[in-house]
XYZ file of C-alpha atoms in Angstrom:
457
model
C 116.075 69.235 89.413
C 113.619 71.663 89.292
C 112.930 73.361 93.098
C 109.248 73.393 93.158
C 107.487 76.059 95.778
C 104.259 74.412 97.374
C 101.235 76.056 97.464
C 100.482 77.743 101.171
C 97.090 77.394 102.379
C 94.568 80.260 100.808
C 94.262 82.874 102.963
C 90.849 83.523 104.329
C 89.248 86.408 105.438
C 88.683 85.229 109.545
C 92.037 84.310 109.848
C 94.428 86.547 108.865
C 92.379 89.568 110.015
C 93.119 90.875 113.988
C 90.076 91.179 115.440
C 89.502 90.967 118.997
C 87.830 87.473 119.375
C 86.926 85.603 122.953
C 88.767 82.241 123.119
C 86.252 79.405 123.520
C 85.789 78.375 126.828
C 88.201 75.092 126.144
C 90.822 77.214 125.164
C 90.720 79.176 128.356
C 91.009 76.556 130.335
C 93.587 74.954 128.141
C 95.597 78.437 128.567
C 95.131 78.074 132.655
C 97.132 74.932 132.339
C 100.361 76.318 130.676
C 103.264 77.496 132.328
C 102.903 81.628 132.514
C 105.214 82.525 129.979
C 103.775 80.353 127.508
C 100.321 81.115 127.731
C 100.836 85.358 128.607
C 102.444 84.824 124.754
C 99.538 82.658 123.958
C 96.925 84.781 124.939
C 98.805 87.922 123.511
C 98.623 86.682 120.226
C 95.290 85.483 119.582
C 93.422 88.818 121.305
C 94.875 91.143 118.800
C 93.449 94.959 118.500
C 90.614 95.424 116.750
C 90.418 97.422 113.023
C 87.571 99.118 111.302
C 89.052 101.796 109.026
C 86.489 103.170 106.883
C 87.073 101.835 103.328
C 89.309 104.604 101.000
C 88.211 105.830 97.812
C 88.836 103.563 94.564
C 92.061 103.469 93.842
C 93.425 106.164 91.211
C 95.895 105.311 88.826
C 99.796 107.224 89.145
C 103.270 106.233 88.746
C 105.049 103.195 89.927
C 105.645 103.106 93.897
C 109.314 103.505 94.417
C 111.546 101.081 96.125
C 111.326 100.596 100.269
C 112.385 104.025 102.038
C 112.491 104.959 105.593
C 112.094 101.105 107.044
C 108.661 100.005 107.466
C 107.429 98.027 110.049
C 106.173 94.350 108.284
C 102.452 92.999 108.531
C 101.643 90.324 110.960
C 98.648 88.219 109.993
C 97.380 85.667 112.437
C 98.736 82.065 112.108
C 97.623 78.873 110.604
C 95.530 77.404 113.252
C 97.142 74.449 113.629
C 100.340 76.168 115.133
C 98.038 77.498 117.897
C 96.905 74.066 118.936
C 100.303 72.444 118.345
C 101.629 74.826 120.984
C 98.488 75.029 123.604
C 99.424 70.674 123.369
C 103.384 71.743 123.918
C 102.627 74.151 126.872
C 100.476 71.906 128.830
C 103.484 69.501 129.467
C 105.998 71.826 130.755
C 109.641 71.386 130.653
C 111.347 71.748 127.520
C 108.244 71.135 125.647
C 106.601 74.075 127.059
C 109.770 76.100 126.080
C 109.204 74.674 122.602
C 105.428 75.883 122.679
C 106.519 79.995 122.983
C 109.476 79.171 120.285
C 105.930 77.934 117.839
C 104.016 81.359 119.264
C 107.167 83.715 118.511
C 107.600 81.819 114.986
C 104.156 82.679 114.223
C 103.682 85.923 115.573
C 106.574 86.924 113.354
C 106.486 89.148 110.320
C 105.478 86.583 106.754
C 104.063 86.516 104.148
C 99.724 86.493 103.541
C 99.169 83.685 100.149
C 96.539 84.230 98.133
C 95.528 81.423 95.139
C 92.566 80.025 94.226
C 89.458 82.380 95.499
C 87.276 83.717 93.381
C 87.991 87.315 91.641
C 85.431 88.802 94.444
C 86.965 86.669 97.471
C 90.195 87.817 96.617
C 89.256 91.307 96.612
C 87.704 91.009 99.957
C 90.499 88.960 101.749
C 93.434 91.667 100.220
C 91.124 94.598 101.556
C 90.662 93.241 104.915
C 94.462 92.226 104.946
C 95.360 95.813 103.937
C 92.970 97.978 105.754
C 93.902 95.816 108.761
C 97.451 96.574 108.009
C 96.888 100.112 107.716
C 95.328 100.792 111.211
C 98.320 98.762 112.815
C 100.811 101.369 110.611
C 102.583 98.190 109.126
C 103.532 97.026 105.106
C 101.854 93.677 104.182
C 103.211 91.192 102.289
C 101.208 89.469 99.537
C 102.206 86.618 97.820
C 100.162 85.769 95.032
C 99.987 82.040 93.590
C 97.113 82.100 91.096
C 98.904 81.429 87.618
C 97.192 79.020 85.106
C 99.261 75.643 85.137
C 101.466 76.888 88.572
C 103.829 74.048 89.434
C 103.426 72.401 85.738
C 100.458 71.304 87.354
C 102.303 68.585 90.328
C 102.036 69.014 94.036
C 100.609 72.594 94.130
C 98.623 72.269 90.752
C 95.786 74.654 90.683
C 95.380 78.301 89.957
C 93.318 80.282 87.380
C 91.685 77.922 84.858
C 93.218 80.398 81.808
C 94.291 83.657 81.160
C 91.026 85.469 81.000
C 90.460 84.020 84.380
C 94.006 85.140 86.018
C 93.425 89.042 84.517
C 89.971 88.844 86.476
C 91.441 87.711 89.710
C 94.276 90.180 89.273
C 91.520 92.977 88.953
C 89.996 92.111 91.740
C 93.673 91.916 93.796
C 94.203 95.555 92.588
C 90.746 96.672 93.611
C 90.999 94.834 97.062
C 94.303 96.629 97.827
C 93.034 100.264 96.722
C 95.977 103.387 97.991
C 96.659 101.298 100.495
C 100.343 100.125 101.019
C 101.060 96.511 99.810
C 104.581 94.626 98.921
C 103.691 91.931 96.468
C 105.248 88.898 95.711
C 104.365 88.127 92.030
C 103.950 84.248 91.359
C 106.498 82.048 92.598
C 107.897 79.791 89.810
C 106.075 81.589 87.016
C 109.209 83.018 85.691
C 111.648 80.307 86.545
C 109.503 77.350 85.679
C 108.107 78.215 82.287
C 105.215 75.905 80.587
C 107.719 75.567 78.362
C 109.537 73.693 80.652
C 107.239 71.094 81.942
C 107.656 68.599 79.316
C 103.610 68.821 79.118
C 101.797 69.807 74.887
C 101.169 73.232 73.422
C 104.461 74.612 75.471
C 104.828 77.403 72.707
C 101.095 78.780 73.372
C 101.298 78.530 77.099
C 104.354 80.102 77.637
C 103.210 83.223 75.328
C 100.162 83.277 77.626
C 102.372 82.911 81.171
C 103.952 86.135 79.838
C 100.886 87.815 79.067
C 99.991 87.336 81.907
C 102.618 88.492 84.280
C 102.758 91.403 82.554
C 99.217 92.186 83.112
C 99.709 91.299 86.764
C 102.971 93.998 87.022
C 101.311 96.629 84.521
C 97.852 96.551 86.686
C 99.368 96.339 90.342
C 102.380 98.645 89.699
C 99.665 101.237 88.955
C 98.281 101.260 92.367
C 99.972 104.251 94.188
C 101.832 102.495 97.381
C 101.914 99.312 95.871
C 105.805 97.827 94.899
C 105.811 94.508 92.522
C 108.556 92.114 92.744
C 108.664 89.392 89.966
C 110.020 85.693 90.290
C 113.806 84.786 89.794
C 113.674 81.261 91.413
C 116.664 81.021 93.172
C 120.933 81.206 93.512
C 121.040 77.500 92.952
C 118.849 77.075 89.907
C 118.994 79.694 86.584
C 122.297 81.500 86.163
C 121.943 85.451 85.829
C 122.301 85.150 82.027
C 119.339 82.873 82.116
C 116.588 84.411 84.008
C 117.529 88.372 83.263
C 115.802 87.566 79.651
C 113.051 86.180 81.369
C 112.635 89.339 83.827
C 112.821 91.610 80.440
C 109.715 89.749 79.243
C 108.220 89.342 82.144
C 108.004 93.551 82.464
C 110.719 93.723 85.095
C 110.868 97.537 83.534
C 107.078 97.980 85.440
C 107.983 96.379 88.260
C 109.800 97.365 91.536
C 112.183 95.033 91.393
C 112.477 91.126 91.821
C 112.723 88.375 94.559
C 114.570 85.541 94.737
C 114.667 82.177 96.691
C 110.984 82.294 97.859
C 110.483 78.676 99.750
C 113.930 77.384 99.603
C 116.991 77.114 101.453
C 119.699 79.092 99.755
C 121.867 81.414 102.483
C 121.844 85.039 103.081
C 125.066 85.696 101.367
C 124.240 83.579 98.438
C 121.089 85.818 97.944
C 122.614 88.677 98.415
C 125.397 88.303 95.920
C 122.321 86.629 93.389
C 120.632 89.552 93.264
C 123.627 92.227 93.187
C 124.211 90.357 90.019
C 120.824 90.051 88.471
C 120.275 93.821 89.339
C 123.308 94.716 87.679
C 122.570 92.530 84.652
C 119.412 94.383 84.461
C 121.070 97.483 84.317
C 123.317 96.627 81.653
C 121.007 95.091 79.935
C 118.802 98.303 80.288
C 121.871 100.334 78.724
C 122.123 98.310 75.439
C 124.231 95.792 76.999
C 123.592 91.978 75.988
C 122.658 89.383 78.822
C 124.916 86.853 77.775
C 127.300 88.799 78.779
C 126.736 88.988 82.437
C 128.736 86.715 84.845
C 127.460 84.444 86.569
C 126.640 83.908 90.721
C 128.487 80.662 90.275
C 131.962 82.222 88.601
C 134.757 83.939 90.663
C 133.146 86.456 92.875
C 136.926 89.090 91.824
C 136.081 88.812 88.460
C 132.376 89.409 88.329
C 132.723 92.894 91.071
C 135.801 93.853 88.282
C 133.184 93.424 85.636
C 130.503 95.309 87.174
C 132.758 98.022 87.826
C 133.633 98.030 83.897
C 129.829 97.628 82.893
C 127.388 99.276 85.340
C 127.670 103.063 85.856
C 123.489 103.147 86.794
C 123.555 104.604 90.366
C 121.766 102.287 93.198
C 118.287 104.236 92.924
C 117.623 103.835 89.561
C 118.475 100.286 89.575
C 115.819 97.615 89.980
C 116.036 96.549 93.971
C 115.250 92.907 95.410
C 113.946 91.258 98.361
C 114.570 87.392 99.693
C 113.093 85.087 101.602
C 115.149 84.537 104.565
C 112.426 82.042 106.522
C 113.918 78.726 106.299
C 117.524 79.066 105.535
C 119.372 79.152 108.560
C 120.892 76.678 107.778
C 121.151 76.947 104.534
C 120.137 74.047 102.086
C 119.975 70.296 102.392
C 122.559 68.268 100.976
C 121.258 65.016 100.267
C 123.176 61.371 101.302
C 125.235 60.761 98.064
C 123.706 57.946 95.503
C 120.522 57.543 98.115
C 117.788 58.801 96.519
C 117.260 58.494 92.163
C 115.460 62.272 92.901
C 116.030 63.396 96.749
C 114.031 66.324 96.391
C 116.404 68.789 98.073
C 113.850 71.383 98.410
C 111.039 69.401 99.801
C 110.723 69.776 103.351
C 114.466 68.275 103.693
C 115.351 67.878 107.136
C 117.378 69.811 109.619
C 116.970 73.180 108.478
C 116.121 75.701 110.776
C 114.363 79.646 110.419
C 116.732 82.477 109.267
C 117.064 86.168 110.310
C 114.153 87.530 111.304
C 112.086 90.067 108.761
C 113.698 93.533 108.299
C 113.909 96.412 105.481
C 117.360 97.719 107.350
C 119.713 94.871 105.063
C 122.130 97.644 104.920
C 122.525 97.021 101.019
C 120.844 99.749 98.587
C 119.693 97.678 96.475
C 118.587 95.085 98.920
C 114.781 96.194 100.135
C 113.944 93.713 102.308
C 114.649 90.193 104.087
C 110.814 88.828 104.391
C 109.451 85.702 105.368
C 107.904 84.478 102.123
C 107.275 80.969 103.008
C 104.752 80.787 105.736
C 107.673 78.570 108.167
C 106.123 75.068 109.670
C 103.762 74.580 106.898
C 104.682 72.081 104.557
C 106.152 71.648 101.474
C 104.132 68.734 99.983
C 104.121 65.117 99.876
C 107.858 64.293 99.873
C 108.702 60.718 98.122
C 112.481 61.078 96.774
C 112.013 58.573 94.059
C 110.613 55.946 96.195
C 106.978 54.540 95.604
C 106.004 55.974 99.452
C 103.750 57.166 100.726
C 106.398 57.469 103.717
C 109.367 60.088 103.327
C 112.161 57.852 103.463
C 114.040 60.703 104.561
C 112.083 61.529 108.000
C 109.755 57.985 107.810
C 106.467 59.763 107.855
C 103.948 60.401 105.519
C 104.386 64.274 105.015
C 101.374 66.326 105.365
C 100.217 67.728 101.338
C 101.339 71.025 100.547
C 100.262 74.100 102.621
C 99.218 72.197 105.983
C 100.949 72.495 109.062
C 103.789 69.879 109.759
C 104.558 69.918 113.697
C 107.752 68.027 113.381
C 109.310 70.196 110.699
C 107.879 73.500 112.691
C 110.138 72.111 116.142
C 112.980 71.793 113.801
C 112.725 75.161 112.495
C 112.486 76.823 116.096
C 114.931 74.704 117.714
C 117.727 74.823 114.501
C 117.004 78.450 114.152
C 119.864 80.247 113.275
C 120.268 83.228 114.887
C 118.268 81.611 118.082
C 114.648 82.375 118.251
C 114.665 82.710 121.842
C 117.137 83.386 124.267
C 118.862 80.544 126.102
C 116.833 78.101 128.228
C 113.328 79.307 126.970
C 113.779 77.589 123.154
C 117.339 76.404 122.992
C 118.642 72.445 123.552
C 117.449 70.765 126.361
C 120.023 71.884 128.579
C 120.042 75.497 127.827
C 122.707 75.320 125.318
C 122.318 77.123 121.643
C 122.611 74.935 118.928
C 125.603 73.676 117.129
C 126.651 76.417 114.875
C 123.779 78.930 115.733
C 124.870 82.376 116.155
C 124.565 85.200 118.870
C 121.872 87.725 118.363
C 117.851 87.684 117.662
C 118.564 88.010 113.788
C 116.706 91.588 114.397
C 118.143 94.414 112.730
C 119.266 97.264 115.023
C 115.713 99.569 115.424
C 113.675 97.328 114.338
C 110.469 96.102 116.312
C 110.713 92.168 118.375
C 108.092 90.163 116.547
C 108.472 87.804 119.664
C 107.362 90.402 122.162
């Protein structure tokens, strides 16, 4: 089953910038009638500090930015619109729906990811300059996922992307030229490495998966050249290609240009299970690096003894020269669905499956050298697509709504993800169960790493 990551919503100029903007005189009022807490937060977010940095000189070519040092603080961009109203409609009925309405603010106003796919070459370039001169007057690292790859999702529920490969190198230009000597962390096209055109069961396979590595190494080669920007390239995730299996693909993919790789960007998998996934794919690398043969490397589903002895045989590279990995830590709090045995002929596991709740919060202090960053890839409470689990729909049989398409806001999921968050969001009482209590499981803490700043606050 392959675990198929959903297009966000393109990231336009207006609203991921933080400009100081009056609310309309609706939402004003609309604030008056919320308890204080919730709309102080409200209000908080959504008059941000102005930027106007003048723009930097073109960007200069020079070596490779190294891996994450001295713990940045993480970008910020303003919030799909639709979370705003969901909680201005929360906060005006009190109680433990108001509570609900700051736990959709401080989701929000947390640390993720800003998607870019689809825009024109120039758009692009204008959206990742504001995004990064804006980032650069609030002294903070943005993250940029880009989703622009001809025949992205072998062309199902987020079809779209660059019409061919001439196309893609043109938008990547105009990426590099929006981002300048300006600090970026870039997600590199989620699935294009672990979902293959060769793997989509669709004609000329051979051609377009040459092409798909042609052109993520054009992506790495011309965005790895930027001074302070670090490339991470697609591994999928723990539960899908063994370490054998996608450390080829890496190698191909020009993992050697590249700051390091990311893994399960959307999904579910746990921190642990990422953390061990990418020990071993970094290791691999290295091994790989020194002569040694993939094949050989063991694998994140084997006995954990026996692959630490073999790394200890087989990988002498020290930490820093190693290739280093972030993970996407936004929905997995619960780590992933397990679907109701013999229910579904394809449950769909990793589309919008209920239950699950957010994970730590953003942080580059994950106390593991080789471990850069936990980020919030996945923009958390927009959804994954149209779920049907084998059934004809259009309902999700598993929730009994029709799911909103890919990229647009789900409220129901977004309440599950704040109130299932694991650690809490909030404190007790403000976002927990309805009687104050944490939830089932959930564990102490605000999943923010010692030092590092409260998105919430």
């Amino acid at each position: 089953m392959r675990p198929v990551q959903p297009v966000p919503t393109p990231s336009p100029d207006p609203r991921h910038r933080r400009r100081r903007r009056p609310l309309h005189r609706r939402g004003t009022l609309a604030l008056a009638a919320l308890p204080p807490l919730a709309a102080g937060v409200i209000w908080a977010v959504t008059a941000g500090p102005a930027s106007g940095a003048p723009e930097p000189p073109a960007p200069a070519a020079g070596p490779p930015a190294p891996a994450l040092t001295g713990s940045p603080r993480l970008y910020t961009p303003l919030a799909n619109p639709d979370a705003y109203k969901q909680a201005l409609k929360l906060g005006q009925a009190g109680g433990r729906v108001g509570r609900d309405a700051v736990g959709i603010i401080g989701m929000v106003r947390t640390p993720h990811a800003v998607w870019y796919g689809d825009q024109t070459p120039a758009a692009v370039e204008k959206d990742a300059r504001a995004v990064t001169r804006d980032a650069e007057v609030d002294g903070s690292m943005p993250v940029l996922a880009l989703y622009n790859m001809p025949g992205r999702d072998c062309s199902h529920y987020s079809a779209g992307g660059a019409s061919n490969t001439a196309e893609y190198k043109a938008w990547i230009d105009g990426v590099a030229k929006g981002i300048g000597k300006r600090d970026a962390l870039v997600v590199l096209e989620p699935d294009s490495l672990a979902l293959l055109p060769s793997e989509c069961g669709q004609g000329d396979a051979k051609e377009k998966t040459e092409a798909r590595y042609e052109e993520v190494n054009y992506a790495v080669s011309t965005l790895a050249a930027l001074r302070n920007t670090r490339v991470y390239l697609d591994t999928g995730h723990a539960g899908w290609h063994d370490v054998a299996g996608i450390v080829p693909r890496l190698v191909k993919g020009g993992i050697k240009n590249a700051t390091g790789f990311y893994t399960n960007a959307s999904n579910y998998q746990t921190d642990e299970a990422n953390s061990w996934y990418g020990k071993l794919i970094s290791s691999c690398l290295a091994h790989v690096d020194a002569g040694g043969k993939a094949e050989d490397c063991p694998s994140q589903k084997g006995p954990k003894a026996a692959a630490e002895a073999w790394i200890a045989e087989n990988v002498t590279t020290p930490p820093g020269s190693m290739k280093h990995f972030v993970t996407d830590t936004s929905r997995n709090g619960r780590g992933p669905w397990t679907p109701p045995a013999g229910k579904y002929t394809e449950p769909q596991d990793w589309c919008n499956p209920p239950g699950r709740g957010l994970g730590v919060r953003p942080t580059t202090r994950t106390g593991d050298p080789l471990h850069d960053a936990k980020l919030w890839i996945k923009t958390p409470g927009e959804s994954d697509g149209l779920c049907l689990r084998g059934t004809p729909g259009p309902k999700d049989p598993e929730r009994g709504t029709v799911d909103p398409k890919a990229g647009d806001w789900f409220p129901e999921q977004a309440l599950e993800l704040v109130r299932l968050a694991n650690p809490p969001l909030l404190p007790p009482g403000r976002a927990g169960q309805p009687d104050g209590r944490e939830p089932e499981g959930a564990s102490a803490g605000s999943g923010i790493a010692e030092g590092e700043p409260d998105p919430g606050r």
